[in-house]
PDB file of C-alpha atoms in Angstrom:
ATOM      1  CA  UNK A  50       0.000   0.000   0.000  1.00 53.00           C
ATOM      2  CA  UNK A  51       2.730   2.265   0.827  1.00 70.00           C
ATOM      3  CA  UNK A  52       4.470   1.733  -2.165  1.00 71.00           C
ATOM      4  CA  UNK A  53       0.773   2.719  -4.287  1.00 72.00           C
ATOM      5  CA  UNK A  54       1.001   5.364  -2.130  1.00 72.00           C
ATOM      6  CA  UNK A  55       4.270   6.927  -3.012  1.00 79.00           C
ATOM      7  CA  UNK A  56       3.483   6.202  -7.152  1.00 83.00           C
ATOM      8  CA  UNK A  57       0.232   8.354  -6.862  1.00 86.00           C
ATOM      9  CA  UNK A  58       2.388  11.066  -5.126  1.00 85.00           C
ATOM     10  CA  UNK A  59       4.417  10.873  -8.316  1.00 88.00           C
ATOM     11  CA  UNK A  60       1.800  10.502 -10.439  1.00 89.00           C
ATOM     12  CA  UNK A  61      -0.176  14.051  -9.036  1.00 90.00           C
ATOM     13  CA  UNK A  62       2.974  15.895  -8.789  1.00 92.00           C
ATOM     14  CA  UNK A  63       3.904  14.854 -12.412  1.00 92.00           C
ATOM     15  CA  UNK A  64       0.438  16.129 -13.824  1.00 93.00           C
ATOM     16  CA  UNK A  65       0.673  19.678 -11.888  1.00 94.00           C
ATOM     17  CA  UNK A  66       3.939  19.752 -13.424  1.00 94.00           C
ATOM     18  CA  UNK A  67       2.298  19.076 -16.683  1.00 95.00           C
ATOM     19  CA  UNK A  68      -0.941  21.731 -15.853  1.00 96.00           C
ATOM     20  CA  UNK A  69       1.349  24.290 -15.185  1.00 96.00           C
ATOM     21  CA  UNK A  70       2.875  24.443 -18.532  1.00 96.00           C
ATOM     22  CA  UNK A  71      -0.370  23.834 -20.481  1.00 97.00           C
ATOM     23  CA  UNK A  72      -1.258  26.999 -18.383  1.00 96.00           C
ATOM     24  CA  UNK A  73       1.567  28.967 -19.401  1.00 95.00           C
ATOM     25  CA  UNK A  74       0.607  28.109 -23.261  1.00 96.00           C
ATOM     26  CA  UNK A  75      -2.867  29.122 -22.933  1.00 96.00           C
ATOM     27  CA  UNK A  76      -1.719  32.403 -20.960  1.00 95.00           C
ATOM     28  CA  UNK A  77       0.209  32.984 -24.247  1.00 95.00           C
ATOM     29  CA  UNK A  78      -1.908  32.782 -26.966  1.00 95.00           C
ATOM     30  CA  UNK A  79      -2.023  36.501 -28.069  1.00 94.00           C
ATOM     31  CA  UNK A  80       1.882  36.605 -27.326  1.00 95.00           C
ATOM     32  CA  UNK A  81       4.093  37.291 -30.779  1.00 96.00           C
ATOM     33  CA  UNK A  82       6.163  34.656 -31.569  1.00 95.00           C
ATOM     34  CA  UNK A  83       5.703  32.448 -28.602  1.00 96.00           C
ATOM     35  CA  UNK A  84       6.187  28.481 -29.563  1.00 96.00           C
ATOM     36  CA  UNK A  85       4.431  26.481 -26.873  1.00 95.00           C
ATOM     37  CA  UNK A  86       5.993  23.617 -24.444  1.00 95.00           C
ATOM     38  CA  UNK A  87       5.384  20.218 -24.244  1.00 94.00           C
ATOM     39  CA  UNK A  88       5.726  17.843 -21.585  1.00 93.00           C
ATOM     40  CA  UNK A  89       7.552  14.222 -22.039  1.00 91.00           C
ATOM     41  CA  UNK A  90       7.143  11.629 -19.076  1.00 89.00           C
ATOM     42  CA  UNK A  91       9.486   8.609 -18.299  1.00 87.00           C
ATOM     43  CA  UNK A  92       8.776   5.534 -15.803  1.00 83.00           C
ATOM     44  CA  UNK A  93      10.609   5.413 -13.065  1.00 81.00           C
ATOM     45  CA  UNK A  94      12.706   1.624 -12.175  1.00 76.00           C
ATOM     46  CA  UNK A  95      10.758  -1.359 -12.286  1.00 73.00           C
ATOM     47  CA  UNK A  96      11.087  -4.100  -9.839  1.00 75.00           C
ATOM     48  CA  UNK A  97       9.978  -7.521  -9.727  1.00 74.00           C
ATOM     49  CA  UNK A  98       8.044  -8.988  -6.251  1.00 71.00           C
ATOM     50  CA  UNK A  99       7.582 -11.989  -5.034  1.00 68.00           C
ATOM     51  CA  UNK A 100       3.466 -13.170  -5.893  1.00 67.00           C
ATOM     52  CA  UNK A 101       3.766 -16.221  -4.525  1.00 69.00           C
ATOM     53  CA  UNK A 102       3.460 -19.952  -5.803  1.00 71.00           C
ATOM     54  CA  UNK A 103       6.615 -18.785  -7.248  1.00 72.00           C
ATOM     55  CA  UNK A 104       5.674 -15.832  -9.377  1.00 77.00           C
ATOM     56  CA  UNK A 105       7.087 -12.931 -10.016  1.00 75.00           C
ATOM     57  CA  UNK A 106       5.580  -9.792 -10.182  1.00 75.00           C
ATOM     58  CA  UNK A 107       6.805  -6.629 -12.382  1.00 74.00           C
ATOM     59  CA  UNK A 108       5.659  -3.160 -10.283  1.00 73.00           C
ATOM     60  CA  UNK A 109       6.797   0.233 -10.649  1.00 70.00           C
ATOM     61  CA  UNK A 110       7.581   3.420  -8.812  1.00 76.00           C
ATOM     62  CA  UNK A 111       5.858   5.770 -10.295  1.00 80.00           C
ATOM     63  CA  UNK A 112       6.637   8.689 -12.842  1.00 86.00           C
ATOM     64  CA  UNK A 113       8.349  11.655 -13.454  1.00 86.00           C
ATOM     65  CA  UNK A 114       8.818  14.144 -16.272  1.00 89.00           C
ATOM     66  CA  UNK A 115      11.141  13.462 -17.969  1.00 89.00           C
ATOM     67  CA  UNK A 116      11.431  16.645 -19.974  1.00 89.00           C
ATOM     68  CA  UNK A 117       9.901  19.603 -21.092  1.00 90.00           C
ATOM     69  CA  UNK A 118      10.308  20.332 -24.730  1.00 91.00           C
ATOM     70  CA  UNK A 119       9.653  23.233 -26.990  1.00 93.00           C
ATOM     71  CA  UNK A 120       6.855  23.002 -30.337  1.00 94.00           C
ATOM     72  CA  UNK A 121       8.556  25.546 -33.168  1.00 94.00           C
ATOM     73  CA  UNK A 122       5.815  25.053 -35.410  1.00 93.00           C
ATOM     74  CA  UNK A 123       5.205  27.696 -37.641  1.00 94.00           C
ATOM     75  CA  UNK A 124       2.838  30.469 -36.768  1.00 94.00           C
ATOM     76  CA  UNK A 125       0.410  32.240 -38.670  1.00 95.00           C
ATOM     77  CA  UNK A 126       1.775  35.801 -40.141  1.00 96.00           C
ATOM     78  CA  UNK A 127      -0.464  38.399 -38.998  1.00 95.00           C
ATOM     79  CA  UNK A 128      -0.053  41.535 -41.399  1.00 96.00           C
ATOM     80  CA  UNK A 129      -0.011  45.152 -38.937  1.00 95.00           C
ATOM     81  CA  UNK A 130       1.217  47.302 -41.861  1.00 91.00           C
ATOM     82  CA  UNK A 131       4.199  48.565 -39.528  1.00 93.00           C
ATOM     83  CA  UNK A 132       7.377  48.948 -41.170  1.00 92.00           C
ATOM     84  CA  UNK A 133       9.508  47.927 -38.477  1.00 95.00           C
ATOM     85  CA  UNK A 134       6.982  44.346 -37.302  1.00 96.00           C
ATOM     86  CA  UNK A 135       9.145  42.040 -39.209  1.00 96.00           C
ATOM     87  CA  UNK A 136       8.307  37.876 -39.101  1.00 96.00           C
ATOM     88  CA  UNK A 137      10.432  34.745 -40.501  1.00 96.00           C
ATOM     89  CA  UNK A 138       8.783  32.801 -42.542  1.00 96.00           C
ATOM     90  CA  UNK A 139      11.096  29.398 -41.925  1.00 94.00           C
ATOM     91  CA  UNK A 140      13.261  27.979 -38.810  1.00 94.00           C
ATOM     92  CA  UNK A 141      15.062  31.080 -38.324  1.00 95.00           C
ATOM     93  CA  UNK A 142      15.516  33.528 -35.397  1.00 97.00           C
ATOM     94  CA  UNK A 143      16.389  37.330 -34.605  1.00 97.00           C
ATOM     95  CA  UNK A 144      19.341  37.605 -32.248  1.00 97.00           C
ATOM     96  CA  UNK A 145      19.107  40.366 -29.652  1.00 97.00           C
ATOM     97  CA  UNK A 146      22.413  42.270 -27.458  1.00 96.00           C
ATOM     98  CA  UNK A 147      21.325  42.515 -23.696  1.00 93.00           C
ATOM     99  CA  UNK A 148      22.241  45.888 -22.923  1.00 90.00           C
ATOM    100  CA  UNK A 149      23.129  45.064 -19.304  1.00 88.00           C
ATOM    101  CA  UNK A 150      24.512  41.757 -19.778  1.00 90.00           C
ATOM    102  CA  UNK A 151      26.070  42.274 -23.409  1.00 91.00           C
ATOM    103  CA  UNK A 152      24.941  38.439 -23.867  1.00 94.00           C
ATOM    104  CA  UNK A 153      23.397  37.126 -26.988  1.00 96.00           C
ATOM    105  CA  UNK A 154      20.001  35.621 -27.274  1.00 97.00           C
ATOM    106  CA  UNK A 155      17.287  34.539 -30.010  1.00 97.00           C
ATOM    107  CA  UNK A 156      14.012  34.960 -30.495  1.00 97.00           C
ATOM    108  CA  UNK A 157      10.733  34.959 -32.655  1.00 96.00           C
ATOM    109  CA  UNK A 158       9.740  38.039 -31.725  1.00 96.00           C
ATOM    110  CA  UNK A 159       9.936  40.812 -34.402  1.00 95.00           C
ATOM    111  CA  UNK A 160       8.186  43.543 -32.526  1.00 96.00           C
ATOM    112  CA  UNK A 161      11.247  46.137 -33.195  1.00 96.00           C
ATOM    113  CA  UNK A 162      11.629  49.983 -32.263  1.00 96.00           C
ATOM    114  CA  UNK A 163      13.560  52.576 -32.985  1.00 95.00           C
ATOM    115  CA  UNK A 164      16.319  53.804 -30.146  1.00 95.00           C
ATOM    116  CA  UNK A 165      17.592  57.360 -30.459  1.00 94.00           C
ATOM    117  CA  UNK A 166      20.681  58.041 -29.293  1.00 90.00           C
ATOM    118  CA  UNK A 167      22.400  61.384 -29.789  1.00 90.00           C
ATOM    119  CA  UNK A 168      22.972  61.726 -33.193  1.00 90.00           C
ATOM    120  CA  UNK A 169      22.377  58.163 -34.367  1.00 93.00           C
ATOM    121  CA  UNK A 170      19.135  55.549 -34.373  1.00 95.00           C
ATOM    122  CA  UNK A 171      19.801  51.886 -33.874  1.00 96.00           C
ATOM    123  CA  UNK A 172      16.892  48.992 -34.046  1.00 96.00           C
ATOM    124  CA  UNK A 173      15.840  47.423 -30.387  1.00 96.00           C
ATOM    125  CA  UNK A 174      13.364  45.274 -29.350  1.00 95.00           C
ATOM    126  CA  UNK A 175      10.252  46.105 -27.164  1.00 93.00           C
ATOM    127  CA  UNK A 176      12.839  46.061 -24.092  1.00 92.00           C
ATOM    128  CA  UNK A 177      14.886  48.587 -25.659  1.00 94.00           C
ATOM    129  CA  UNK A 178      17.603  45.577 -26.425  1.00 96.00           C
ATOM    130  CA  UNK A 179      19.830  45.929 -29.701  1.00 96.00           C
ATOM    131  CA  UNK A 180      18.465  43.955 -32.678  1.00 96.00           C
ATOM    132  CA  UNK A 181      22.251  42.178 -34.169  1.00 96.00           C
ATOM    133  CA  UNK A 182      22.603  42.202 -38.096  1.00 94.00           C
ATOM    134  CA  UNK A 183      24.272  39.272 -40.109  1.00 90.00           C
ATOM    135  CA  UNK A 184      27.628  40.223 -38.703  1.00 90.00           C
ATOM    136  CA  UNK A 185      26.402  40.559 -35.376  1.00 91.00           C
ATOM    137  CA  UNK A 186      26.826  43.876 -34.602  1.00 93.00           C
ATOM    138  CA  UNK A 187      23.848  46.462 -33.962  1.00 95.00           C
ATOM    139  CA  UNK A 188      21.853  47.828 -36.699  1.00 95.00           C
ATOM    140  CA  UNK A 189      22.111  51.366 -37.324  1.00 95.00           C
ATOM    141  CA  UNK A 190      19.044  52.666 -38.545  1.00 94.00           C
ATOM    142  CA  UNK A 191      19.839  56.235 -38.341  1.00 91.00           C
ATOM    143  CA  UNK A 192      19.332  56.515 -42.558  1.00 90.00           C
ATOM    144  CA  UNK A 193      16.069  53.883 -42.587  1.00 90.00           C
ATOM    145  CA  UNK A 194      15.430  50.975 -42.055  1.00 90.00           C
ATOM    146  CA  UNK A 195      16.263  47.825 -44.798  1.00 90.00           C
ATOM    147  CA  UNK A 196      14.687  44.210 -43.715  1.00 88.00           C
ATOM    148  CA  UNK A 197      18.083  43.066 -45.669  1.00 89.00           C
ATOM    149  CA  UNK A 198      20.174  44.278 -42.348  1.00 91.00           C
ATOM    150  CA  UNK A 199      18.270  42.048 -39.901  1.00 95.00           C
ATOM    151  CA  UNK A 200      20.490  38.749 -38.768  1.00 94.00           C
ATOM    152  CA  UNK A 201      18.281  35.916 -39.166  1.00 96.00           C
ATOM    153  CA  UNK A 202      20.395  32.508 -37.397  1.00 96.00           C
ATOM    154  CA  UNK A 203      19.211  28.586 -37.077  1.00 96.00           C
ATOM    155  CA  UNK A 204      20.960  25.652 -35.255  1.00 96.00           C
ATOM    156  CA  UNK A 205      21.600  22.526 -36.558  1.00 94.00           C
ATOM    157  CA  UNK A 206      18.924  21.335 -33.558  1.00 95.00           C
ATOM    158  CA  UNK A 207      16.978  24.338 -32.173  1.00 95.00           C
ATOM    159  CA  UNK A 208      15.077  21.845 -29.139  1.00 94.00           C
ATOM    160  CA  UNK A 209      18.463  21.971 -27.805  1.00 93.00           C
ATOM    161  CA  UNK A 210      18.019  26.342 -27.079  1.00 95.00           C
ATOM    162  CA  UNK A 211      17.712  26.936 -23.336  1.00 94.00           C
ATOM    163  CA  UNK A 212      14.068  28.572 -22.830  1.00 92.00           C
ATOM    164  CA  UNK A 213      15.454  31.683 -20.928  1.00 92.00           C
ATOM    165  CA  UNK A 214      11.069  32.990 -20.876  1.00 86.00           C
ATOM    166  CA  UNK A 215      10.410  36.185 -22.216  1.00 89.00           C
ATOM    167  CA  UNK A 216      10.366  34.385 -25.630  1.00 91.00           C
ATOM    168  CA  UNK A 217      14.124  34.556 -25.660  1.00 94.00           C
ATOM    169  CA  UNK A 218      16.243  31.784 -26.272  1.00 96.00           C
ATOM    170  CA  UNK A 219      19.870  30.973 -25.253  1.00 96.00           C
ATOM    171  CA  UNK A 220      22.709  28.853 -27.281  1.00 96.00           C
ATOM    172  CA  UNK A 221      23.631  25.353 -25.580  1.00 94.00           C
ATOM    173  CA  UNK A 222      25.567  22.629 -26.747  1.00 94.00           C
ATOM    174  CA  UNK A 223      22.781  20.926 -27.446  1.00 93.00           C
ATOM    175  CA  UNK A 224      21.879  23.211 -30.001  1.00 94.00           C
ATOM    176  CA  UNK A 225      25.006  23.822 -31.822  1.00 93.00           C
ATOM    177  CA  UNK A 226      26.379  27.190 -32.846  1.00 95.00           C
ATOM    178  CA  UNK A 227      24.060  29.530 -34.853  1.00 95.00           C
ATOM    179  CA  UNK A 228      24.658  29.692 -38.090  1.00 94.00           C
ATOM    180  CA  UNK A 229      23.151  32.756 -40.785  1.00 93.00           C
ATOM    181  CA  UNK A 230      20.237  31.034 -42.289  1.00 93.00           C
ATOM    182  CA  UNK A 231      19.616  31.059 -46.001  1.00 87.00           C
ATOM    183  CA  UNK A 232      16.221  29.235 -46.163  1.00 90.00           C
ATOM    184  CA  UNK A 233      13.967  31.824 -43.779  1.00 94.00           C
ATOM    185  CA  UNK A 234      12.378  34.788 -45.207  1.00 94.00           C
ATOM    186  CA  UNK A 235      11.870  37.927 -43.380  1.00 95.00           C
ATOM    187  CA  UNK A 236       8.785  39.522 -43.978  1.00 95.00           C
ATOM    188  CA  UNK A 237       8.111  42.710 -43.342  1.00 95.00           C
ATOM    189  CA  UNK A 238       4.952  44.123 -42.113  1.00 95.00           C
ATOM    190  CA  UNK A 239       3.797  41.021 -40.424  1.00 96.00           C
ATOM    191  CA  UNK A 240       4.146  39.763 -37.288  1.00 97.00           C
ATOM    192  CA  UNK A 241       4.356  35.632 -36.208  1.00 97.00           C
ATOM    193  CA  UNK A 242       1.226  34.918 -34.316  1.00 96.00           C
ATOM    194  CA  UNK A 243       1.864  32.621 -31.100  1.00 96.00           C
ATOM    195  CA  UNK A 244       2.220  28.978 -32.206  1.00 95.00           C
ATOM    196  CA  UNK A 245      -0.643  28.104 -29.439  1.00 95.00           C
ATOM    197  CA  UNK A 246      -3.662  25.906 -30.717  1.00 94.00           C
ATOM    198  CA  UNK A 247      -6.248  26.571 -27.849  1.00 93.00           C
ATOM    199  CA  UNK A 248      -7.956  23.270 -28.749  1.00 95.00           C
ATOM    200  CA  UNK A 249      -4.896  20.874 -28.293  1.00 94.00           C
ATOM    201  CA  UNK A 250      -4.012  23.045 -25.178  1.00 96.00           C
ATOM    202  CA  UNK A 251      -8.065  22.684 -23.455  1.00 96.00           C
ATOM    203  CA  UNK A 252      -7.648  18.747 -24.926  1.00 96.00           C
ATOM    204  CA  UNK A 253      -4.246  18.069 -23.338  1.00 95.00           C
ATOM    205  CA  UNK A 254      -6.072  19.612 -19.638  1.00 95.00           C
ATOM    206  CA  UNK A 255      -8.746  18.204 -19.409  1.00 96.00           C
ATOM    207  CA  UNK A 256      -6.528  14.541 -19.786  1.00 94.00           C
ATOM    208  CA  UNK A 257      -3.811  16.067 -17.315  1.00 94.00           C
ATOM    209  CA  UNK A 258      -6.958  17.166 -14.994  1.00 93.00           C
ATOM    210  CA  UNK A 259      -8.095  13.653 -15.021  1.00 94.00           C
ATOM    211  CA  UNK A 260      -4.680  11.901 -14.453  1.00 92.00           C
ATOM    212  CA  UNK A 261      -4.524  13.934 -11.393  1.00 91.00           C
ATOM    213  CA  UNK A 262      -7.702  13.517 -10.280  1.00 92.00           C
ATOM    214  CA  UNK A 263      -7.150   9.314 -10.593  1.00 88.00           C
ATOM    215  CA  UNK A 264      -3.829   9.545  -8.764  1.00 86.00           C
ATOM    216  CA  UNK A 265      -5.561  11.662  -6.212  1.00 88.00           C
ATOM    217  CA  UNK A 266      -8.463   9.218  -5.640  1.00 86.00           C
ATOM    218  CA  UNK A 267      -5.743   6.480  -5.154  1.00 83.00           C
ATOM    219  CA  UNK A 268      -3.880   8.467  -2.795  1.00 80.00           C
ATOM    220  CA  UNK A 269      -6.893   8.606  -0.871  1.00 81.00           C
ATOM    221  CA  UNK A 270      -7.974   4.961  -1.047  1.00 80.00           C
ATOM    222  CA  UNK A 271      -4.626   4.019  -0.014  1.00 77.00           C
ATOM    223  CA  UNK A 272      -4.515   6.024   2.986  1.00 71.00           C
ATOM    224  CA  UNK A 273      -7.884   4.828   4.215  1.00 75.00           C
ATOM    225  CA  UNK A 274      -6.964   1.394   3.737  1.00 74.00           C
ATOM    226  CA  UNK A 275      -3.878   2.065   5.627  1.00 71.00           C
ATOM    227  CA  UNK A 276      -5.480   3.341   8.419  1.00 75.00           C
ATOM    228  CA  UNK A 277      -8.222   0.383   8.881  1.00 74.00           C
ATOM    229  CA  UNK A 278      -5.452  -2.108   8.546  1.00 69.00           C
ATOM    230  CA  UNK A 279      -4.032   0.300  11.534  1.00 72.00           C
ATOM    231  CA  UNK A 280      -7.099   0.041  13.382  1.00 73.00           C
ATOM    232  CA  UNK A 281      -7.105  -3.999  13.240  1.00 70.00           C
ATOM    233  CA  UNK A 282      -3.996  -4.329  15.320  1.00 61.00           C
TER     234      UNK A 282
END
């Protein structure tokens, strides 16, 4: 009983898990660019008990995730008529220069602005972050703005990008090294709609709302039977 116990403990804890990033999908639907997450489970070690007459009995421990992965299906281009919204149409992605951190990240998101400084205009993000060209240095902008300036990069496996939030991504070795990208197509004008299909997400709850609820039940049915077995002694 214990052991049932401890496996439905798993089990609930695996599903919140699971909820909560379902949760964060569905809270970005309306966000630019955003590619939703997915949640992969694994079974924990199986061991094999003795039945008796001499059979053996395979039981597990329970379940854990295993991994939570990223979905960078294409989203759909939503034209704003706004010179400086800018989408790719393919794998690619933008790379932005933290101005505090001088680190480099990636993203979707092709909400840009325009940053005056002094004498001279360069393209940022909506967090006032430089937007890097091809060569990876910041775009000056101070004569207008050309789509053909923006760096567009891929990876040779883009699941492997650390999820930083914020829609930015981060370069792991997983992921390989960026690379400029010759198949995407920036399109200017348009902005990537979240990746977020409300149905799968209200689909994939309402299983992951009943997997908890089971493991829950159990939970409780094992602790009652625990404590009549208690109250035989």
């Amino acid at each position: 009983m214990i052991r049932g116990f401890y496996a439905s403990k798993l089990g609930m804890i695996a599903q919140q898990n699971n909820l909560n990033t379902i949760a964060n999908n569905v809270a970005n639907i309306n966000t630019v660019g955003f590619k939703p997450q997915n949640t992969a489970f694994s079974a924990l070690l199986y061991e094999n008990i003795d039945g008796g007459g001499g059979v053996e009995i395979s039981t597990g421990h329970g379940v854990k995730v295993q991994k939570i992965g990223i979905d960078f299906t294409q989203g759909f281009l939503k034209p704003t008529g706004r010179t400086l919204d800018c989408a790719i149409e393919g794998p690619g992605f933008f790379a932005i220069q933290n101005r505090e951190t001088n680190t480099t990240t990636y993203t979707r998101d092709g909400v840009f602005h325009i940053s005056v400084e002094g004498e001279q205009s360069f393209l940022v993000d909506a967090r006032g972050n430089y937007v890097l060209g091809q060569d990876g240095n910041t775009i000056n902008i101070t004569d207008g703005f050309e789509a053909t300036t923006l760096g567009v990069f891929a990876f040779d496996n883009p699941y492997g990008l650390t999820l930083l939030g914020n829609n930015q991504f981060a370069v792991s070795d997983l992921s390989g090294q960026p690379e400029a990208d010759a198949q995407s197509t920036i399109r200017t004008g348009y902005l990537e709609s979240s990746a977020t299909d409300s149905a799968t997400e209200m689909v994939k709850m309402l299983e992951s709302n009943r997997a908890f609820s089971f493991n829950s039940r159990i939970v409780q049915s094992t602790d009652e039977m625990e404590k009549t077995v208690n109250q035989l002694r």
